[in-house]
Every structure is written in structure tokens, then in C-alpha cells.
Short mmCIF file of C-alpha atoms in Angstrom, two decimals:
data_model
loop_
_atom_site.label_atom_id
_atom_site.label_comp_id
_atom_site.label_asym_id
_atom_site.label_seq_id
_atom_site.Cartn_x
_atom_site.Cartn_y
_atom_site.Cartn_z
CA MET A 186 -19.94 3.09 13.46
CA THR A 187 -19.27 0.49 16.48
CA THR A 188 -19.05 -3.32 15.56
CA SER A 189 -18.02 -5.99 18.03
CA SER A 190 -14.65 -6.43 16.60
CA THR A 191 -13.71 -2.41 17.90
CA PRO A 192 -12.53 -3.59 20.81
CA ALA A 193 -10.51 -5.98 19.16
CA LEU A 194 -8.97 -3.36 16.71
CA GLU A 195 -8.17 -0.66 19.21
CA ARG A 196 -6.37 -3.81 21.38
CA ASP A 197 -4.41 -5.47 18.62
CA LEU A 198 -3.50 -2.04 17.50
CA THR A 199 -2.17 -0.70 20.22
CA SER A 200 -0.19 -3.50 21.24
CA GLY A 201 1.36 -3.78 16.90
CA ALA A 202 -0.13 -7.22 17.25
CA LEU A 203 -2.43 -5.86 14.15
CA SER A 204 0.07 -5.53 11.69
CA LEU A 205 1.39 -8.68 12.63
CA ALA A 206 -1.50 -10.22 11.67
CA ILE A 207 -2.02 -8.32 8.38
CA ALA A 208 1.51 -9.03 7.34
CA GLU A 209 1.10 -12.54 7.72
CA ILE A 210 -2.40 -12.31 5.86
CA ALA A 211 -0.02 -9.90 3.18
CA GLU A 212 2.17 -12.75 2.60
CA GLU A 213 0.08 -15.19 1.80
CA ALA A 214 -1.62 -13.47 -0.67
CA ALA A 215 2.04 -12.96 -2.05
CA ARG A 216 2.35 -16.49 -2.51
CA LEU A 217 -1.14 -17.14 -4.13
CA ILE A 218 -0.39 -14.79 -6.50
CA LEU A 219 2.88 -15.45 -7.63
CA PRO A 220 2.24 -18.46 -9.72
CA TYR A 221 0.22 -16.48 -11.77
CA TRP A 222 3.37 -14.13 -12.35
CA ARG A 223 4.93 -13.97 -15.88
CA ALA A 224 2.42 -17.76 -16.62
CA GLY A 225 0.74 -16.14 -19.15
CA THR A 226 -2.31 -15.00 -17.20
CA ALA A 227 -5.23 -14.39 -18.91
CA VAL A 228 -6.17 -10.38 -18.57
CA GLU A 229 -9.70 -9.02 -18.89
CA THR A 230 -9.91 -4.68 -19.07
CA LYS A 231 -13.04 -3.29 -16.51
CA SER A 232 -14.83 -0.23 -16.93
CA ASP A 233 -12.34 2.56 -16.36
CA ASP A 234 -9.83 0.90 -18.53
CA SER A 235 -7.51 -1.28 -16.24
CA PRO A 236 -6.98 -3.91 -16.43
CA VAL A 237 -7.59 -7.51 -13.86
CA THR A 238 -6.65 -11.19 -14.07
CA GLN A 239 -7.68 -13.68 -11.32
CA ALA A 240 -4.51 -13.31 -9.71
CA ASP A 241 -6.08 -9.96 -8.18
CA ARG A 242 -9.62 -11.41 -7.79
CA ALA A 243 -8.38 -14.38 -5.39
CA ALA A 244 -5.62 -12.19 -3.89
CA GLU A 245 -8.87 -10.43 -2.84
CA ALA A 246 -10.91 -13.08 -1.62
CA LEU A 247 -7.89 -14.64 0.26
CA ILE A 248 -7.77 -11.26 1.89
CA LEU A 249 -11.54 -10.41 2.67
CA GLU A 250 -11.54 -14.02 3.76
CA ARG A 251 -9.34 -13.79 6.79
CA LEU A 252 -9.51 -10.24 7.73
CA ALA A 253 -13.85 -11.23 8.24
CA ALA A 254 -12.61 -13.85 10.57
CA LEU A 255 -10.16 -12.31 12.54
CA TYR A 256 -12.73 -8.79 12.87
CA PRO A 257 -15.71 -9.62 11.74
CA GLY A 258 -18.14 -6.52 10.79
CA VAL A 259 -15.45 -3.84 9.89
CA GLN A 260 -16.31 -2.29 6.71
CA THR A 261 -13.81 -3.11 3.37
CA VAL A 262 -13.30 -0.92 0.98
CA ALA A 263 -11.78 -3.37 -1.62
CA GLU A 264 -11.04 -2.29 -5.01
CA GLU A 265 -12.17 -5.74 -7.55
CA ALA A 266 -15.33 -5.38 -4.97
CA VAL A 267 -15.75 -1.96 -5.95
CA SER A 268 -14.94 -2.40 -9.42
CA ALA A 269 -18.19 -5.07 -9.63
CA ASP A 270 -20.57 -3.90 -7.02
CA GLY A 271 -19.53 0.28 -6.59
CA ALA A 272 -18.05 1.82 -3.83
CA PRO A 273 -19.90 2.48 -0.39
CA GLU A 274 -21.50 5.23 -0.13
CA THR A 275 -20.30 6.67 3.11
CA ALA A 276 -16.82 5.22 5.04
CA GLU A 277 -17.48 4.26 8.19
CA ASP A 278 -15.20 5.05 11.69
CA TRP A 279 -13.08 1.87 11.32
CA PHE A 280 -12.84 0.38 7.78
CA TRP A 281 -9.98 -1.74 5.66
CA LEU A 282 -8.74 -0.42 2.18
CA ILE A 283 -7.40 -3.01 0.23
CA ASP A 284 -5.56 -3.14 -2.89
CA PRO A 285 -5.02 -6.45 -3.47
CA LEU A 286 -2.72 -6.40 -6.84
CA ASP A 287 -1.41 -2.57 -6.93
CA GLY A 288 0.60 -2.54 -10.47
CA THR A 289 -1.43 -5.43 -12.70
CA ARG A 290 0.06 -3.06 -15.49
CA GLY A 291 3.79 -3.71 -14.70
CA PHE A 292 2.24 -7.12 -13.25
CA VAL A 293 0.51 -8.68 -16.83
CA ARG A 294 4.17 -7.46 -18.80
CA GLY A 295 6.27 -9.26 -16.07
CA GLY A 296 7.23 -6.72 -14.19
CA GLU A 297 8.55 -6.96 -10.61
CA ALA A 298 6.79 -3.44 -9.06
CA PHE A 299 3.53 -4.68 -7.97
CA THR A 300 2.32 -4.87 -4.05
CA VAL A 301 -0.64 -6.41 -1.99
CA ASN A 302 -1.78 -3.42 -0.29
CA ILE A 303 -3.63 -3.42 3.56
CA ALA A 304 -4.09 -0.51 5.72
CA LEU A 305 -6.59 0.19 8.39
CA ILE A 306 -8.01 3.27 8.65
CA HIS A 307 -9.45 5.15 12.09
CA ASP A 308 -11.30 8.48 11.72
CA GLY A 309 -10.15 9.55 8.35
CA TYR A 310 -6.71 8.38 8.70
CA PRO A 311 -4.20 5.22 8.13
CA VAL A 312 -3.51 3.76 11.60
CA ALA A 313 -1.82 0.59 10.65
CA GLY A 314 -0.72 -0.98 7.22
CA VAL A 315 1.08 -3.82 5.04
CA VAL A 316 2.97 -3.31 1.76
CA THR A 317 4.14 -6.52 0.25
CA ALA A 318 5.80 -6.83 -3.14
CA PRO A 319 5.27 -10.94 -4.17
CA ALA A 320 8.21 -10.95 -6.92
CA THR A 321 11.55 -9.77 -4.44
CA ALA A 322 9.41 -11.44 -1.39
CA THR A 323 9.96 -8.11 0.73
CA THR A 324 7.42 -6.78 3.52
CA TRP A 325 7.19 -3.20 4.75
CA ARG A 326 4.86 -2.77 8.20
CA THR A 327 3.80 -0.33 10.26
CA ASP A 328 3.84 -1.47 14.31
CA LYS A 329 1.67 -0.02 17.31
CA PRO A 330 1.19 4.03 17.03
CA GLU A 331 4.08 5.59 16.77
CA GLY A 332 6.58 2.54 16.96
CA GLY A 333 7.79 3.12 13.58
CA ALA A 334 7.82 1.09 10.72
CA PHE A 335 9.43 -2.20 10.06
CA ARG A 336 10.88 -4.73 6.92
CA ARG A 337 11.67 -7.91 5.93
CA GLN A 338 12.72 -10.69 3.58
CA PHE A 339 10.17 -13.67 3.52
CA GLY A 340 10.22 -16.88 2.10
CA ALA A 341 8.35 -19.89 1.36
CA LEU A 342 5.92 -21.35 4.27
CA GLN A 343 6.95 -25.07 5.60
CA ALA A 344 4.89 -26.88 7.17
CA GLY A 345 3.77 -25.56 10.82
CA GLU A 346 5.51 -22.33 10.70
CA ALA A 347 3.39 -19.26 11.67
CA HIS A 348 6.06 -17.39 8.79
CA SER A 349 8.94 -17.86 7.35
CA GLY A 350 11.73 -15.65 6.77
CA GLU A 351 14.17 -12.25 7.98
CA ASP A 352 13.13 -11.47 11.25
CA TRP A 353 11.59 -7.48 11.31
CA ARG A 354 14.28 -4.87 10.56
CA PRO A 355 13.19 -0.55 11.89
CA ILE A 356 13.31 1.41 8.58
CA ARG A 357 13.50 4.78 8.63
CA VAL A 358 13.41 7.93 5.94
CA ARG A 359 16.54 9.91 5.37
CA ASP A 360 17.21 13.41 6.12
CA ARG A 361 17.26 15.66 2.85
CA PRO A 362 20.42 15.35 1.04
CA GLN A 363 21.47 17.77 -1.44
CA GLU A 364 20.55 16.64 -4.47
CA GLY A 365 17.46 14.56 -3.34
CA MET A 366 16.36 12.16 -5.84
CA ALA A 367 12.18 11.37 -6.32
CA LEU A 368 10.47 8.84 -7.93
CA LEU A 369 7.33 8.86 -10.19
CA SER A 370 4.42 6.94 -11.69
CA HIS A 371 5.26 5.64 -15.29
CA SER A 372 2.69 7.28 -16.91
CA VAL A 373 4.08 11.02 -16.67
CA SER A 374 6.47 12.12 -19.79
CA ASP A 375 10.26 12.42 -18.73
CA GLU A 376 9.32 16.70 -19.16
CA GLU A 377 7.29 16.60 -16.85
CA ALA A 378 9.02 14.03 -14.27
CA THR A 379 11.82 16.47 -14.40
CA ARG A 380 9.56 19.31 -13.67
CA LEU A 381 7.60 17.72 -11.03
CA ALA A 382 10.94 16.40 -9.59
CA ALA A 383 12.06 19.90 -9.55
CA ARG A 384 8.81 21.39 -8.06
CA HIS A 385 9.61 19.52 -4.90
CA GLY A 386 13.72 19.77 -4.44
CA CYS A 387 14.79 16.91 -6.30
CA SER A 388 17.52 17.52 -9.17
CA ARG A 389 16.76 14.03 -10.29
CA TRP A 390 14.15 10.90 -10.76
CA GLN A 391 13.36 7.43 -11.54
CA GLY A 392 10.26 5.73 -12.55
CA THR A 393 8.75 3.26 -10.68
CA ASP A 394 5.14 1.25 -10.36
CA SER A 395 2.74 0.62 -7.42
CA SER A 396 3.01 1.87 -3.74
CA LEU A 397 6.33 0.36 -3.63
CA LYS A 398 7.58 3.83 -3.89
CA PHE A 399 6.43 5.09 -0.67
CA CYS A 400 8.10 1.91 0.91
CA LEU A 401 11.51 3.08 -1.01
CA ILE A 402 10.72 6.61 0.83
CA ALA A 403 10.46 5.08 4.17
CA GLU A 404 13.63 3.11 3.61
CA GLY A 405 15.51 6.45 2.86
CA ARG A 406 16.69 5.61 -0.73
CA PHE A 407 14.02 8.09 -2.37
CA ASP A 408 13.11 11.69 -0.74
CA ALA A 409 9.66 12.15 -2.45
CA TYR A 410 6.90 10.96 -4.72
CA PRO A 411 4.88 14.36 -6.03
CA ARG A 412 1.71 12.51 -8.05
CA THR A 413 -0.76 14.86 -10.27
CA GLY A 414 -3.48 12.41 -11.72
CA PRO A 415 -6.09 10.54 -9.89
CA THR A 416 -5.67 7.71 -7.88
CA SER A 417 -7.57 5.47 -5.82
CA GLU A 418 -7.45 5.07 -1.40
CA TRP A 419 -6.57 1.64 -1.76
CA ASP A 420 -3.42 2.11 -3.79
CA THR A 421 -2.00 4.86 -1.05
CA ALA A 422 -3.85 4.37 2.50
CA ALA A 423 -1.12 1.32 3.37
CA GLY A 424 1.75 2.71 1.58
CA GLN A 425 1.27 6.54 3.36
CA ALA A 426 0.85 4.16 6.51
CA VAL A 427 4.24 2.79 6.44
CA LEU A 428 5.61 6.09 5.12
CA GLU A 429 4.90 8.25 8.03
CA GLY A 430 5.23 5.56 10.53
CA ALA A 431 8.90 5.64 9.09
CA GLY A 432 9.17 9.68 9.61
CA GLY A 433 7.66 11.04 6.83
CA ARG A 434 4.68 12.57 5.25
CA VAL A 435 1.73 12.42 2.69
CA LEU A 436 0.50 15.82 2.25
CA ALA A 437 -3.07 16.49 -0.52
CA ASP A 438 -2.79 19.53 -2.39
CA ASP A 439 -4.13 21.79 0.62
CA GLY A 440 -1.48 20.95 2.17
CA GLN A 441 -2.81 18.88 4.94
CA ARG A 442 -2.25 15.56 5.98
CA MET A 443 -4.09 12.99 3.36
CA ALA A 444 -7.30 11.91 4.48
CA TYR A 445 -9.37 9.11 4.20
CA GLY A 446 -13.35 8.37 3.49
CA LYS A 447 -13.33 10.55 0.54
CA THR A 448 -16.25 10.90 -2.19
CA ARG A 449 -15.70 7.89 -4.33
CA PHE A 450 -12.43 6.97 -2.12
CA LEU A 451 -11.01 8.91 -4.39
CA ASN A 452 -7.17 11.05 -3.98
CA GLY A 453 -6.28 14.41 -5.71
CA ALA A 454 -3.31 15.42 -5.96
CA PHE A 455 -0.25 14.58 -3.24
CA VAL A 456 3.12 14.41 -2.75
CA ALA A 457 4.97 11.41 -0.13
CA MET A 458 8.15 12.68 1.06
CA GLY A 459 11.17 11.56 3.44
CA GLY A 460 12.64 13.62 5.64
#
């Protein structure tokens, strides 16, 4: 489906302006989330037994408002909206996938590995994405197509500033070392983690929450992230965009590039890999 925003999407995607714009939105959401962190925020349980807080809802509302102002009419598939109202029956040619606070369980425990995720999907694949880690004030983003991936530390926003923090610096996956290092979800047992790591050529592994795993591989600090359990598309799309921009790959269990807009916006097994 073509909307009135499609020409602007294509123009800004091609120039790289779109990735910069959604990075600013994700960082604004991160600043909104931080006052809730380690503050005894009330936790509710959704129908799928996952937790949700006011931080999740407030961040999602902000992201949706900002995206609608920039690119009106583009389909949005956002975690809390789907939880409340159900998923769209079909995905459009262009659509946003939004997870306003990935890693809510860890966020509630006071951990640092939670992220804000915004991705743009076109014809079934991520073409732009941003992941922001509020606790460490770090953002990873794509650039224009084939333009690589970038990282920066951001700071508190001062009056009149468009952004605050470091300049963007390029990131790249590393060549696979002789003894690779995998990242695994904390939801798997040590025995299963060891088996999955070895299956993908890694002799060591570390447990980490959220889409941060994709970004750490994109930075060249780790080598693989295998996942066998179910995830939602908003959990992975932004991280996949960043990792692919940095030279990595995310493959579904059929060995093909992981696609989006699937039934109920759910992923099967996959592996994210560096060089």
C-alpha cells in the first residue's frame, strides 16, 4: 500500500535522514523511560504472561506520536498496541515495528540490558533500524542503504539542542576468531546454551537480555546469537537492521534471511551472526 508519506520515506531512507530522525526519537523515549528505572515502578502481567509497566506504555505513545508526525499514514505494529488491540491481519509494503522497552523483565529487576527498538520494514525486510540502551545512554543505528552502521553515546538534552552526546562512529562485525563467543538468552539453561554455542562454532558463551545481543555482535565484540524459542518481530527487526548494516547476517531456520510480516508477526528459530 502506498501512502502520502511513501515519497518522504524513500527520500529520507536514501539520504540517511530517516535513520537519524528515528535515532532522535528512540533517544527521547530512552530519556522518558529512565525515571521509571529502579524506582519501584508498578508491574502488570499481560495475557501472554509477560510484564508491562507504565514506562513501556509511555515510551510507545511517544514513539507512535513522533512517527505519525514525520510520516503520517505508515502502518505501525507496536508491542503494547498489539497486546491491547491485536495484531493487524496483514502487513503493508511499508510498516514500522516498535518495541518501546525490550527486556522488561530485566528492567523491572533493575538490570541494564533493556532497549528501545524502532525498525522500518519494506517488502518484508528491515531497511532501517535503531536500538537504544537507556541505562548506558548508547544508540546503534543504520545509515542509508549500504551505508553501514553506527554507534554513539548520547547525553542529557539541553534547551535548543537537536541532540547531545558523542559524534556517530562506524561499527563493523569482526572476522570469526578461532574460539568464537556466543550470546544467549537468559531463558535457556546452561546446558542448552553450551550446546547452541557449539553448534554455531563458539566455544564460549555469555547470557544477555534484549536486542542488545544484535548490537554487541555488530560492534565486533561477539560472534553469534542463536535463538530457538519464539520471539515477536518487534523484538528482532531493529537489531537485525543494525547487524546487517555492520556486515552481519540473521538467518531463519530455513537458512534464508529472516523476513517480516509473518503470521501474527512471530519469529521462529534463527541465528544472528557476525563475520
